[in-house]
Amino acid sequence: MCGDKPAIVALADGFGGNTWRKTALAEMKDEASKCPNITQVLYADAAGDPAKANSDINSLVAQGVNILVVYPDFGEATLPAIRAAQEAGVTVIPYNSTLPGEAGVDYAANVYQDLNGNAKLWAKWLGENLKKGNVLYFSGIAGNSFSTAFMDNLKKELVPYPDIKLLEDQFIVTNWS
């Protein structure tokens, strides 16, 4: 897994201000510490600012990163910076959000959850256990692609459970807190 060429790796977060993101960074550093060829692990937190997220990606490329893992909180708006990094020879892996584009061209790979499958499981659990009631979906920063996609899938998957009512048409913004 480590490779044999010296490498600088980085994680670029669109919003890194919660426990889950801090844990993900700690896990990345821990795994990287097992690879003697990884000479440095860099990190950037855009703090919920789409322009800063793109600037962070550009800055990490300028710092000589070889492998860049990106949590693209702002979805397609991050794609131009990701594409430019990939074109500059950086191996770019966006994760946890589905991006448009083509693996091997716009980024090396796009690793993400099956949001439809997860929403189906949540809806089934609510339908079978709650059976009747009102539901709110609390999630991340305003406009993030992960929460929006999950909410869209959840609405669709709750259709067979008419006694479960979503009180809001959009997710409740919590900034991942």
CSV table of C-alpha atoms in Angstrom, one decimal, residues 19 54 62 86 94 141 148:
chain,number,residue,atom,x,y,z
A,19,THR,CA,-15.1,15.6,15.5
A,54,ASN,CA,-10.5,25.8,-4.3
A,62,ALA,CA,1.9,24.4,-5.3
A,86,GLN,CA,-5.1,16.1,-11.5
A,94,PRO,CA,-12.4,13.1,-3.8
A,141,ILE,CA,-23.0,23.0,6.1
A,148,THR,CA,-28.4,17.4,-0.3
